[in-house]
PDB file of C-alpha atoms in Angstrom:
ATOM      1  CA  MET A   1       6.469  41.765 -16.695  1.00 51.00           C
ATOM      2  CA  VAL A   2       8.017  43.369 -19.685  1.00 58.00           C
ATOM      3  CA  GLY A   3      10.122  46.406 -18.970  1.00 59.00           C
ATOM      4  CA  VAL A   4      10.308  45.916 -15.208  1.00 58.00           C
ATOM      5  CA  ARG A   5      13.674  46.791 -13.734  1.00 60.00           C
ATOM      6  CA  THR A   6      15.016  45.832 -10.356  1.00 60.00           C
ATOM      7  CA  ASP A   7      18.019  46.890  -8.366  1.00 65.00           C
ATOM      8  CA  THR A   8      19.139  43.325  -7.729  1.00 64.00           C
ATOM      9  CA  VAL A   9      21.319  41.316 -10.068  1.00 60.00           C
ATOM     10  CA  PRO A  10      21.054  37.506 -10.249  1.00 58.00           C
ATOM     11  CA  ARG A  11      23.989  35.622  -8.767  1.00 63.00           C
ATOM     12  CA  GLN A  12      26.508  34.787 -11.479  1.00 61.00           C
ATOM     13  CA  ARG A  13      27.776  31.269 -11.948  1.00 60.00           C
ATOM     14  CA  GLY A  14      31.462  30.609 -11.696  1.00 62.00           C
ATOM     15  CA  PRO A  15      33.530  29.037 -14.453  1.00 65.00           C
ATOM     16  CA  VAL A  16      32.577  25.445 -15.342  1.00 58.00           C
ATOM     17  CA  PRO A  17      35.343  22.953 -14.480  1.00 60.00           C
ATOM     18  CA  GLU A  18      36.741  21.024 -17.405  1.00 62.00           C
ATOM     19  CA  GLY A  19      34.905  17.780 -18.202  1.00 58.00           C
ATOM     20  CA  GLU A  20      31.633  18.841 -16.511  1.00 55.00           C
ATOM     21  CA  ALA A  21      28.523  20.042 -18.283  1.00 56.00           C
ATOM     22  CA  ALA A  22      27.190  23.474 -17.444  1.00 54.00           C
ATOM     23  CA  GLY A  23      24.769  23.359 -14.502  1.00 52.00           C
ATOM     24  CA  HIS A  24      25.826  19.893 -13.307  1.00 55.00           C
ATOM     25  CA  THR A  25      28.249  19.171 -10.517  1.00 55.00           C
ATOM     26  CA  ARG A  26      29.547  15.847  -9.305  1.00 61.00           C
ATOM     27  CA  GLY A  27      28.301  14.403  -6.052  1.00 68.00           C
ATOM     28  CA  ARG A  28      25.338  16.740  -5.918  1.00 70.00           C
ATOM     29  CA  ASP A  29      21.996  15.546  -4.569  1.00 66.00           C
ATOM     30  CA  PRO A  30      19.365  15.642  -7.336  1.00 70.00           C
ATOM     31  CA  GLY A  31      17.135  17.578  -4.926  1.00 76.00           C
ATOM     32  CA  GLY A  32      14.013  15.440  -4.763  1.00 83.00           C
ATOM     33  CA  ARG A  33      12.498  12.011  -4.416  1.00 82.00           C
ATOM     34  CA  THR A  34      10.035   9.900  -6.313  1.00 84.00           C
ATOM     35  CA  ASP A  35       7.384   7.896  -4.473  1.00 89.00           C
ATOM     36  CA  ILE A  36       5.793   4.922  -6.230  1.00 93.00           C
ATOM     37  CA  PRO A  37       2.703   3.713  -4.382  1.00 95.00           C
ATOM     38  CA  GLY A  38       1.952   0.015  -3.968  1.00 96.00           C
ATOM     39  CA  ALA A  39      -1.094   0.295  -6.250  1.00 97.00           C
ATOM     40  CA  VAL A  40       1.156   1.245  -9.168  1.00 97.00           C
ATOM     41  CA  ILE A  41       3.491  -1.667  -8.487  1.00 97.00           C
ATOM     42  CA  GLU A  42       0.459  -3.975  -8.350  1.00 97.00           C
ATOM     43  CA  LYS A  43      -0.678  -2.815 -11.792  1.00 97.00           C
ATOM     44  CA  VAL A  44       2.796  -3.303 -13.261  1.00 97.00           C
ATOM     45  CA  ALA A  45       2.949  -6.829 -11.813  1.00 97.00           C
ATOM     46  CA  ALA A  46      -0.569  -7.743 -13.014  1.00 97.00           C
ATOM     47  CA  ARG A  47       0.207  -6.603 -16.538  1.00 97.00           C
ATOM     48  CA  ALA A  48       3.502  -8.518 -16.508  1.00 97.00           C
ATOM     49  CA  VAL A  49       1.648 -11.723 -15.572  1.00 97.00           C
ATOM     50  CA  GLY A  50      -0.400 -11.449 -18.770  1.00 95.00           C
ATOM     51  CA  GLU A  51       2.793 -11.169 -20.849  1.00 97.00           C
ATOM     52  CA  VAL A  52       3.931 -14.689 -19.916  1.00 97.00           C
ATOM     53  CA  SER A  53       2.927 -17.510 -22.264  1.00 95.00           C
ATOM     54  CA  GLY A  54       0.607 -19.950 -20.510  1.00 96.00           C
ATOM     55  CA  ALA A  55      -0.383 -17.563 -17.717  1.00 97.00           C
ATOM     56  CA  ARG A  56      -3.133 -15.018 -17.319  1.00 94.00           C
ATOM     57  CA  ALA A  57      -4.304 -12.588 -14.704  1.00 92.00           C
ATOM     58  CA  VAL A  58      -7.331 -13.785 -12.723  1.00 93.00           C
ATOM     59  CA  ARG A  59     -10.548 -11.772 -12.554  1.00 88.00           C
ATOM     60  CA  SER A  60     -10.148 -10.736  -8.943  1.00 90.00           C
ATOM     61  CA  ARG A  61      -7.196  -8.786  -7.606  1.00 92.00           C
ATOM     62  CA  THR A  62      -4.205 -10.364  -9.349  1.00 94.00           C
ATOM     63  CA  ALA A  63      -1.366  -8.708  -7.436  1.00 97.00           C
ATOM     64  CA  ARG A  64      -0.802  -7.371  -3.958  1.00 97.00           C
ATOM     65  CA  ALA A  65       2.338  -5.465  -3.105  1.00 97.00           C
ATOM     66  CA  ARG A  66       3.954  -4.578   0.201  1.00 97.00           C
ATOM     67  CA  VAL A  67       6.502  -1.808  -0.152  1.00 96.00           C
ATOM     68  CA  SER A  68       9.096  -0.959   2.476  1.00 94.00           C
ATOM     69  CA  GLY A  69      11.506   1.690   1.232  1.00 92.00           C
ATOM     70  CA  GLU A  70      13.182   0.198  -1.825  1.00 94.00           C
ATOM     71  CA  ILE A  71      12.072  -3.388  -1.103  1.00 96.00           C
ATOM     72  CA  VAL A  72       8.916  -4.940  -2.612  1.00 97.00           C
ATOM     73  CA  ILE A  73       7.167  -8.172  -1.635  1.00 98.00           C
ATOM     74  CA  LEU A  74       4.539  -9.431  -4.093  1.00 98.00           C
ATOM     75  CA  ARG A  75       1.637 -11.893  -3.879  1.00 97.00           C
ATOM     76  CA  LEU A  76       0.223 -12.981  -7.226  1.00 98.00           C
ATOM     77  CA  ARG A  77      -2.926 -14.914  -8.155  1.00 97.00           C
ATOM     78  CA  VAL A  78      -2.416 -16.529 -11.546  1.00 97.00           C
ATOM     79  CA  GLY A  79      -4.458 -18.603 -13.958  1.00 97.00           C
ATOM     80  CA  VAL A  80      -2.576 -21.318 -15.862  1.00 97.00           C
ATOM     81  CA  ARG A  81      -3.611 -22.469 -19.333  1.00 96.00           C
ATOM     82  CA  TYR A  82      -4.295 -26.201 -19.386  1.00 95.00           C
ATOM     83  CA  PRO A  83      -2.231 -28.463 -20.010  1.00 95.00           C
ATOM     84  CA  ARG A  84       0.879 -26.347 -19.264  1.00 96.00           C
ATOM     85  CA  PRO A  85       2.860 -27.469 -16.186  1.00 96.00           C
ATOM     86  CA  ALA A  86       1.883 -25.199 -13.277  1.00 96.00           C
ATOM     87  CA  ARG A  87       5.368 -25.123 -11.689  1.00 97.00           C
ATOM     88  CA  GLN A  88       7.039 -24.183 -14.965  1.00 97.00           C
ATOM     89  CA  VAL A  89       4.540 -21.383 -15.613  1.00 97.00           C
ATOM     90  CA  ALA A  90       4.950 -20.141 -12.030  1.00 97.00           C
ATOM     91  CA  GLU A  91       8.746 -19.942 -12.443  1.00 98.00           C
ATOM     92  CA  GLU A  92       8.390 -18.072 -15.747  1.00 98.00           C
ATOM     93  CA  VAL A  93       5.905 -15.654 -14.149  1.00 98.00           C
ATOM     94  CA  ARG A  94       8.178 -15.122 -11.133  1.00 98.00           C
ATOM     95  CA  GLY A  95      11.189 -14.253 -13.290  1.00 98.00           C
ATOM     96  CA  HIS A  96       9.316 -12.044 -15.740  1.00 98.00           C
ATOM     97  CA  VAL A  97       7.405 -10.108 -13.065  1.00 98.00           C
ATOM     98  CA  ARG A  98      10.591  -9.558 -11.043  1.00 98.00           C
ATOM     99  CA  ASP A  99      12.445  -8.197 -14.100  1.00 98.00           C
ATOM    100  CA  ARG A 100       9.543  -6.006 -15.189  1.00 98.00           C
ATOM    101  CA  VAL A 101       8.831  -4.490 -11.749  1.00 98.00           C
ATOM    102  CA  GLU A 102      12.513  -3.825 -11.015  1.00 97.00           C
ATOM    103  CA  ARG A 103      13.098  -2.237 -14.431  1.00 97.00           C
ATOM    104  CA  ILE A 104      10.004  -0.009 -14.370  1.00 97.00           C
ATOM    105  CA  THR A 105      10.007   1.061 -10.714  1.00 96.00           C
ATOM    106  CA  GLY A 106      13.693   0.841  -9.794  1.00 94.00           C
ATOM    107  CA  LYS A 107      12.786  -0.982  -6.574  1.00 96.00           C
ATOM    108  CA  GLN A 108      14.168  -4.388  -5.561  1.00 97.00           C
ATOM    109  CA  VAL A 109      11.723  -7.303  -5.499  1.00 97.00           C
ATOM    110  CA  HIS A 110      12.614  -9.358  -2.416  1.00 96.00           C
ATOM    111  CA  HIS A 111      10.343 -12.326  -3.121  1.00 95.00           C
ATOM    112  CA  ILE A 112       7.161 -13.277  -4.960  1.00 98.00           C
ATOM    113  CA  ASP A 113       4.490 -15.656  -3.644  1.00 98.00           C
ATOM    114  CA  ILE A 114       2.350 -17.204  -6.399  1.00 98.00           C
ATOM    115  CA  GLU A 115      -1.043 -18.812  -5.947  1.00 97.00           C
ATOM    116  CA  ILE A 116      -2.359 -20.836  -8.896  1.00 96.00           C
ATOM    117  CA  ALA A 117      -5.975 -19.721  -8.669  1.00 96.00           C
ATOM    118  CA  GLU A 118      -7.419 -21.455 -11.721  1.00 95.00           C
ATOM    119  CA  LEU A 119      -6.751 -23.653 -14.735  1.00 95.00           C
ATOM    120  CA  VAL A 120      -7.966 -22.152 -18.011  1.00 91.00           C
ATOM    121  CA  ARG A 121      -8.733 -23.952 -21.258  1.00 90.00           C
TER     122      ARG A 121
END
């Protein structure tokens, strides 16, 4: 719309207080929200399982997530490489998945149930 003139003038901004960037005010709501569905959290958790030494994601559905607001509850099905100790691998998986999901999604992982579904050579 080149060359179009209107009779209205955009509202002018006031002076910017010292120490604040232009266009940003303190205490202001960012004006939106971000929804992360459970399916996305499940994929993040399943990929994180594969990053742990001695563990692998099983063929069937590896992760199931229940999301309630900012709280996540996870159920994982994990394969453990033989002869690694299953409890040790489960603890490593639990810690790594919790860190990864919380860092990527910003939600708090309340607890993680782990089922050792198979031993893998």
